[in-house]
PDB file of C-alpha atoms in Angstrom:
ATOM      1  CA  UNK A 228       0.000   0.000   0.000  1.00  0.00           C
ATOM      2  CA  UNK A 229       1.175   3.742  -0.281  1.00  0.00           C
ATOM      3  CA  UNK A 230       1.194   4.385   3.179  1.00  0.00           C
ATOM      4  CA  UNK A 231       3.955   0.806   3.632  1.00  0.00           C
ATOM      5  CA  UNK A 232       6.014   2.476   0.702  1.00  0.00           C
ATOM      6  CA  UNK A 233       5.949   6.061   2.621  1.00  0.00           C
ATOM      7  CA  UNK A 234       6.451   4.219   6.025  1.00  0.00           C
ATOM      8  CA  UNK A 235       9.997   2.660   4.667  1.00  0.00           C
ATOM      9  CA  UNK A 236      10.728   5.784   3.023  1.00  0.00           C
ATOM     10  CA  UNK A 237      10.478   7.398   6.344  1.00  0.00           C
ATOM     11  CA  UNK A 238      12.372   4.247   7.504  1.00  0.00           C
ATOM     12  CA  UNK A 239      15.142   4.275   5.468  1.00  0.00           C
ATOM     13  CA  UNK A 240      15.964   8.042   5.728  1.00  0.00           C
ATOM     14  CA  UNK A 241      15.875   7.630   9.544  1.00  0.00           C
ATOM     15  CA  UNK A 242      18.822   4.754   8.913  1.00  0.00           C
ATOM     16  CA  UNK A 243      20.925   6.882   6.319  1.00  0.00           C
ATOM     17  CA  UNK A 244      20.588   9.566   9.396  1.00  0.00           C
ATOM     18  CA  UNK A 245      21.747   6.909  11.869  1.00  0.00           C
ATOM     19  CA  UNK A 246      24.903   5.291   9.980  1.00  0.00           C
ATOM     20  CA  UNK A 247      26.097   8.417   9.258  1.00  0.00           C
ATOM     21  CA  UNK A 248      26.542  10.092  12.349  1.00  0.00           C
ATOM     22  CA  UNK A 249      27.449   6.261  14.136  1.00  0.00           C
ATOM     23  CA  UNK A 250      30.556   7.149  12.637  1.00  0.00           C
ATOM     24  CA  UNK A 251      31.298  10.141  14.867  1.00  0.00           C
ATOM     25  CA  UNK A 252      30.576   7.938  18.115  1.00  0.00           C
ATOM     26  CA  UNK A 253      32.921   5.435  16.979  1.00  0.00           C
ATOM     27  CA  UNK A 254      35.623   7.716  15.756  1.00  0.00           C
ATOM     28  CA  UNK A 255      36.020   8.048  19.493  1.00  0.00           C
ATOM     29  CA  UNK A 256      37.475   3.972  20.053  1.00  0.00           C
ATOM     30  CA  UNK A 257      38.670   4.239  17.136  1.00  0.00           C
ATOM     31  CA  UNK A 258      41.232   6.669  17.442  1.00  0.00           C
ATOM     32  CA  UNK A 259      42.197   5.037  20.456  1.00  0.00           C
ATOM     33  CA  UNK A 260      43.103   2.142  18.267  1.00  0.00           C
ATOM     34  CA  UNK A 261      44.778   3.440  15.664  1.00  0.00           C
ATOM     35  CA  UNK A 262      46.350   6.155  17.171  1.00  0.00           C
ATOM     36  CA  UNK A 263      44.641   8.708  15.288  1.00  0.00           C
ATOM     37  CA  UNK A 264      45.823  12.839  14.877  1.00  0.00           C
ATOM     38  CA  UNK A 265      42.762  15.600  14.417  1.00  0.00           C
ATOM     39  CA  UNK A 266      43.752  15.659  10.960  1.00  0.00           C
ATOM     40  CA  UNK A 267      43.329  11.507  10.122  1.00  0.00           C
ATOM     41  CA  UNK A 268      40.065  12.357  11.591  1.00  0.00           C
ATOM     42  CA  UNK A 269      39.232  15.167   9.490  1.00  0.00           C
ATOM     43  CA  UNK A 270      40.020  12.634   6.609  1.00  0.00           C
ATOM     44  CA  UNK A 271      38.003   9.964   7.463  1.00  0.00           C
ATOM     45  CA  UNK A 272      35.080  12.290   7.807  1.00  0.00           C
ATOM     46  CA  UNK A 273      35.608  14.435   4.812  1.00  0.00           C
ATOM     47  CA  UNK A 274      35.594  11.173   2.917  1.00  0.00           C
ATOM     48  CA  UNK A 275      32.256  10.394   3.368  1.00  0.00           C
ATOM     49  CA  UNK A 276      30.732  13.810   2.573  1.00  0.00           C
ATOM     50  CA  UNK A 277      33.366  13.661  -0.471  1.00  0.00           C
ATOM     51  CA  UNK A 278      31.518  10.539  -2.033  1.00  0.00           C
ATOM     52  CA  UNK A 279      28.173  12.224  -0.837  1.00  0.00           C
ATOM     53  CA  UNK A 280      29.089  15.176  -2.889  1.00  0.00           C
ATOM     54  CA  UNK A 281      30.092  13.844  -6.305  1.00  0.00           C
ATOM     55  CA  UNK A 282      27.659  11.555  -6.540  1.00  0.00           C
ATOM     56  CA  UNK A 283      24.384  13.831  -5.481  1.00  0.00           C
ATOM     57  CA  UNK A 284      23.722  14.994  -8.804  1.00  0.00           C
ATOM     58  CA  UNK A 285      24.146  11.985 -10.902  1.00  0.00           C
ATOM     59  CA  UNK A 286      21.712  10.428  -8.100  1.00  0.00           C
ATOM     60  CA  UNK A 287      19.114  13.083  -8.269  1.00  0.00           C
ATOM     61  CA  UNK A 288      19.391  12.501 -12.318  1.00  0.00           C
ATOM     62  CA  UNK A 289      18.890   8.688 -11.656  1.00  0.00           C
ATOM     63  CA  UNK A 290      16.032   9.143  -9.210  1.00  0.00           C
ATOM     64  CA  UNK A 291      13.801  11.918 -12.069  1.00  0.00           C
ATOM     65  CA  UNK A 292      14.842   9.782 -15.124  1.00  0.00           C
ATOM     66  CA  UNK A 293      15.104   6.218 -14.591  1.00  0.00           C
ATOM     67  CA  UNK A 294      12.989   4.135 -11.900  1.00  0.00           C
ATOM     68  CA  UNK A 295      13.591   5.738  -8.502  1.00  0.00           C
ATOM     69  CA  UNK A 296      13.578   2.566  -6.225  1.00  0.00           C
ATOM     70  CA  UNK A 297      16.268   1.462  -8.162  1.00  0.00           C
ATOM     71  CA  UNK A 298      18.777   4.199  -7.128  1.00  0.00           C
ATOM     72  CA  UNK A 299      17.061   3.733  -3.773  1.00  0.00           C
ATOM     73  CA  UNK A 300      17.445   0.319  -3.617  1.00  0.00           C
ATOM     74  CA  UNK A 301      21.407   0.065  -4.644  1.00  0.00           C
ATOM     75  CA  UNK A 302      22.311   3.211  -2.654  1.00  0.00           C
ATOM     76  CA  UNK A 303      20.903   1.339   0.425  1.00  0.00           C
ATOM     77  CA  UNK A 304      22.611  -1.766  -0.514  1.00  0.00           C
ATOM     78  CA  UNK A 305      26.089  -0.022  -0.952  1.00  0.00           C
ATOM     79  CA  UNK A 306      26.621   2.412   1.816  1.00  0.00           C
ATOM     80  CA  UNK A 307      25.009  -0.868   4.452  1.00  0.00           C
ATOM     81  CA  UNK A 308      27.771  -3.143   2.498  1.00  0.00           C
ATOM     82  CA  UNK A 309      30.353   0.126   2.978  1.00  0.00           C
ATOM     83  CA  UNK A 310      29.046   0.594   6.459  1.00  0.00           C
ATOM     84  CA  UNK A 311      29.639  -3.425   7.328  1.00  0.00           C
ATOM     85  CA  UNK A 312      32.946  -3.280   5.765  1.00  0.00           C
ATOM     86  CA  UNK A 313      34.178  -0.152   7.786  1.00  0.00           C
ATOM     87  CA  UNK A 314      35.881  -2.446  10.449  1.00  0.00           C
ATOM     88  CA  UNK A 315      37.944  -4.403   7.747  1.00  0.00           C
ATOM     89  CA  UNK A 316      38.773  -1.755   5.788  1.00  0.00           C
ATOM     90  CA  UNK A 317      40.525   0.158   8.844  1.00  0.00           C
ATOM     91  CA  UNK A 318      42.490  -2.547   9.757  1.00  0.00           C
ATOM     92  CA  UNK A 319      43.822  -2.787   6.483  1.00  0.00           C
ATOM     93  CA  UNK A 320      44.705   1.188   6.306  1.00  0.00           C
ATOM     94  CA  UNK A 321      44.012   4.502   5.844  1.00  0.00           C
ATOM     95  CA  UNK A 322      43.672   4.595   2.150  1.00  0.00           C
ATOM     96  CA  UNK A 323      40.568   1.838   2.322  1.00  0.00           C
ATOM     97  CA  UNK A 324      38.882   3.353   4.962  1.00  0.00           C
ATOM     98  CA  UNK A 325      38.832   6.294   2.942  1.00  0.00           C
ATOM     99  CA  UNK A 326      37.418   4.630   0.138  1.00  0.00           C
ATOM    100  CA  UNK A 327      35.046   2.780   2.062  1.00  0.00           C
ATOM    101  CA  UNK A 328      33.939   5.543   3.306  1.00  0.00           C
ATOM    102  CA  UNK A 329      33.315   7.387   0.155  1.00  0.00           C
ATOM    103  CA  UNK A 330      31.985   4.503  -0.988  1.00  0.00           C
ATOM    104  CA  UNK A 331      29.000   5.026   1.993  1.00  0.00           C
ATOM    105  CA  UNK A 332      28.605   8.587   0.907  1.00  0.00           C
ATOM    106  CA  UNK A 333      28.091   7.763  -2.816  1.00  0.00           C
ATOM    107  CA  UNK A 334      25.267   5.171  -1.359  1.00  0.00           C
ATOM    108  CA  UNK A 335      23.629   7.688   0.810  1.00  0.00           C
ATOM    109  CA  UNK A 336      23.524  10.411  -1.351  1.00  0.00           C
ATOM    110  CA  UNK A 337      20.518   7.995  -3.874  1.00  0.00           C
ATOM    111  CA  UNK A 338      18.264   8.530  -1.066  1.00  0.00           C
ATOM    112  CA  UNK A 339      16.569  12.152  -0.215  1.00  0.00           C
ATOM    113  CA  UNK A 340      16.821  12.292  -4.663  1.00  0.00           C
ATOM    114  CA  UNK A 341      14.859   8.964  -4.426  1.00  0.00           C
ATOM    115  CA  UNK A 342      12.769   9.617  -2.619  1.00  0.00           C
ATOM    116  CA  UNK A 343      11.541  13.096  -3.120  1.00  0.00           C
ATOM    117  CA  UNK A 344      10.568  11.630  -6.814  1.00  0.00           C
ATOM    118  CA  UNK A 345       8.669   8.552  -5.041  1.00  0.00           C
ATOM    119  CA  UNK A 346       6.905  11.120  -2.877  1.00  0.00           C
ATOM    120  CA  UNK A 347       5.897  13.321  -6.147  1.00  0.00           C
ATOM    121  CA  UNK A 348       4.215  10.324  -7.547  1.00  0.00           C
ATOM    122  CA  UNK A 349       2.454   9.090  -4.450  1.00  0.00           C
ATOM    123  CA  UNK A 350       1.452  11.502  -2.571  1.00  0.00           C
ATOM    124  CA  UNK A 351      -0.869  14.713  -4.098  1.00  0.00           C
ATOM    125  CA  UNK A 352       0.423  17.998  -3.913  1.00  0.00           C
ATOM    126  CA  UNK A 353      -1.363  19.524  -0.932  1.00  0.00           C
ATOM    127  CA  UNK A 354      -0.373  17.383   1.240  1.00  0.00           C
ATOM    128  CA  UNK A 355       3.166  17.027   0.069  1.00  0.00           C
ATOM    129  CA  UNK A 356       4.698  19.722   2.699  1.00  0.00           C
ATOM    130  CA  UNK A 357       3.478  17.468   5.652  1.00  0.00           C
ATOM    131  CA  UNK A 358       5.375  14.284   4.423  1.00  0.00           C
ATOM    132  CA  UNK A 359       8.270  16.243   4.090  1.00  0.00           C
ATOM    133  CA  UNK A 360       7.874  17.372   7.575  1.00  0.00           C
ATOM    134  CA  UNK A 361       7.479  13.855   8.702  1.00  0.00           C
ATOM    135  CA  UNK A 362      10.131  12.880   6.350  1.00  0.00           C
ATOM    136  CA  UNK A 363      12.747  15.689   8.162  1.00  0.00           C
ATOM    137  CA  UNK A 364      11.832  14.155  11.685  1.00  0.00           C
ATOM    138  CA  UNK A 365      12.312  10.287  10.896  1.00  0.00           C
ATOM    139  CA  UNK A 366      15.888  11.671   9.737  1.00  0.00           C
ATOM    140  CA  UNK A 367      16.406  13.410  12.687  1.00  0.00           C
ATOM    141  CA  UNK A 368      14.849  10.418  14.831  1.00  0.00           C
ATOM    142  CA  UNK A 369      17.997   8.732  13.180  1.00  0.00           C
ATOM    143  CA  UNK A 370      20.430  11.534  14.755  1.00  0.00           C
ATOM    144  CA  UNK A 371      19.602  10.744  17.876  1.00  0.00           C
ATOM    145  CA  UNK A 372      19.064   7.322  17.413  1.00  0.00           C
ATOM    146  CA  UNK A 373      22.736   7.352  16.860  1.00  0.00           C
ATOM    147  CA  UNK A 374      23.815   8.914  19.813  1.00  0.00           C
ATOM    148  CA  UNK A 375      21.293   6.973  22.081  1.00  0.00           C
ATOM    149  CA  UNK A 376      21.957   3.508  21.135  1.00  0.00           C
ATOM    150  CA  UNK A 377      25.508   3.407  19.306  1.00  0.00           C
ATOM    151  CA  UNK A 378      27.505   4.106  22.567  1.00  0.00           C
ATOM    152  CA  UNK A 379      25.464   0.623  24.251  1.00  0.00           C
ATOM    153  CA  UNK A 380      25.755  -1.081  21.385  1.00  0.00           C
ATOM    154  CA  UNK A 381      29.576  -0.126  21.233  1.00  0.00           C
ATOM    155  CA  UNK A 382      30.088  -1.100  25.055  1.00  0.00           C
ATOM    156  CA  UNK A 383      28.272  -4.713  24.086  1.00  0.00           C
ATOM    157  CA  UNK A 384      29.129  -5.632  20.660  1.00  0.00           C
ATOM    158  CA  UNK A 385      33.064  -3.479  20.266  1.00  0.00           C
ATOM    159  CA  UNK A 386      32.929  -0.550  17.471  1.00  0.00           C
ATOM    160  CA  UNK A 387      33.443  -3.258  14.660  1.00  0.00           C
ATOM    161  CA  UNK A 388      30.729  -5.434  15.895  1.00  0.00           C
ATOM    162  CA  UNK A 389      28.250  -2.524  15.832  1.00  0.00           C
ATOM    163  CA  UNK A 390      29.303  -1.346  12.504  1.00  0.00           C
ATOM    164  CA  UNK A 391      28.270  -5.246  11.472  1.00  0.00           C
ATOM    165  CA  UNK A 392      25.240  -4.799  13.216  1.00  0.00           C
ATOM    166  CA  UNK A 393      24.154  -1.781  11.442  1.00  0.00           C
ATOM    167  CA  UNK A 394      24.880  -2.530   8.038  1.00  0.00           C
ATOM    168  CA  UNK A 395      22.999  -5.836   8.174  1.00  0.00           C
ATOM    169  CA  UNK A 396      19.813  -3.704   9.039  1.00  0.00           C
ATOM    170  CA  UNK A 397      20.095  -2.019   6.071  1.00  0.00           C
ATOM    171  CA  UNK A 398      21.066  -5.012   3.888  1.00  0.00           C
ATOM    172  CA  UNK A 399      17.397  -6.164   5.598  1.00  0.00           C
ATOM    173  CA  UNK A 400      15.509  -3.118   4.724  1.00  0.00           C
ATOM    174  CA  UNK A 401      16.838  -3.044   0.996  1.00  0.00           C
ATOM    175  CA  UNK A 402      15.489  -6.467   0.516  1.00  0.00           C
ATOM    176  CA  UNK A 403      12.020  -5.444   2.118  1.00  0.00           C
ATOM    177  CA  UNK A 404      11.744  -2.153  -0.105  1.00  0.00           C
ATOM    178  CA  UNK A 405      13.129  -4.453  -2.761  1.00  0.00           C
ATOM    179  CA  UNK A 406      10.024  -6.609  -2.130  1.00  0.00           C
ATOM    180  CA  UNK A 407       7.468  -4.140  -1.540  1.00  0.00           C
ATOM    181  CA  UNK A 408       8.469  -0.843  -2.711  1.00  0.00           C
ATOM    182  CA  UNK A 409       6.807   1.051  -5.557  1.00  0.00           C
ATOM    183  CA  UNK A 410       7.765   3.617  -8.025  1.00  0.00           C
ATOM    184  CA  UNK A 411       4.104   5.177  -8.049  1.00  0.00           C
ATOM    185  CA  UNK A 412       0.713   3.460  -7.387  1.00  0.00           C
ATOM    186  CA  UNK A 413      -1.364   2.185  -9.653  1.00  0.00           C
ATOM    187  CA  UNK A 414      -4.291   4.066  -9.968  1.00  0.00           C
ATOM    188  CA  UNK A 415      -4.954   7.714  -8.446  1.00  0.00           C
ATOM    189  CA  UNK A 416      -7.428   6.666  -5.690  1.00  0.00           C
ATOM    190  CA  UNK A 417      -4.286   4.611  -4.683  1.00  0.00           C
ATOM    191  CA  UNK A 418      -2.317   7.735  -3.057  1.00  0.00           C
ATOM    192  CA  UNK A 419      -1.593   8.727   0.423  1.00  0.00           C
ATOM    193  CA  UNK A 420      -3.710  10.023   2.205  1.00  0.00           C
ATOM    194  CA  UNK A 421      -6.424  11.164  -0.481  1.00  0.00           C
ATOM    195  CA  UNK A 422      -6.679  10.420  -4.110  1.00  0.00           C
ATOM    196  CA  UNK A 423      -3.745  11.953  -6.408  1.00  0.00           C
ATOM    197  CA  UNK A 424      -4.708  15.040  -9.168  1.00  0.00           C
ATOM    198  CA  UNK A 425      -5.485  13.420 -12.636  1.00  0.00           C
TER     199      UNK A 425
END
């Protein structure tokens, strides 16, 4: 139904939200580590929004021309898999943590393009402002989310254990969008919450 498909897009902004900032609780044991300096830090961060960066436009081009679950759906895919792979890739060096990390930015920057073009299609105009609204505070749910839970989950599970645990919920949730997400609906009678313009 519309409202499932504006649910998990509410869903799966408030995880893009919650792995990237997880990042900024773990830089904290991870520096510890690896013996970080302020600028190493300043890298690994800046690689992320790097990736996020040169990849925003092509995404947003993706998302109006093509299909937008699909960019969804493969952004989600890659920046869990770069998320999961964070550990490994710091053991092994700077240079693929970096890239990893790029890699996670590139993923996350297919999903407010994604979708905003879902939203166009499935929910009518008028009522458009207040999804965005609730859109803004599932991402911001996933802010604090971060800072709430990471530091427990850190203390239980180590800072590569909870990178693990987070990318495997988004592996999850790109298979059920996979499974149930929709471009647009159907018919107009089909939007959320009235019936769409014709």
């Amino acid at each position: 139904s519309g409202a499932l498909v504006l649910a998990l897009c509410c869903l799966i902004a408030t995880l893009s939200s919650l792995d990237r900032v997880m990042m900024s609780v773990a830089m904290l044991p991870m520096s510890a580590e690896f013996g970080w300096a302020d600028a190493t830090k300043g890298l690994v961060a800046a690689s992320f929004t790097t990736g996020y960066f040169a990849c925003l436009v092509p995404a947003g081009v993706a998302a109006a021309m093509l299909s937008p679950s699909r960019p969804l759906t493969v952004g989600l895919v890659a920046w869990s898999a770069a998320q999961a792979a964070t550990p490994a890739a710091a053991y092994a060096g700077l240079a693929p943590l970096l890239a990893c990390r790029a890699l996670m930015g590139a993923g996350e920057s297919c999903t407010f393009p994604s979708i905003q073009a879902i939203a166009a299609r499935w929910v009518p105009e008028r009522f458009r402002s207040r999804f965005f609204g609730c859109l803004a505070a599932a991402f911001n749910l996933g802010t604090i989310a971060a800072y709430a839970v990471s530091p427990a989950l850190i203390a239980r599970a180590g800072w590569p254990g909870t990178f693990a645990v987070y990318g495997a919920i988004g592996v999850g949730l790109a298979a059920l969008w996979a499974a149930v997400g929709r471009d647009a609906p159907a018919r107009p009678e089909q939007c959320v919450p009235d019936s769409c313009d014709v």
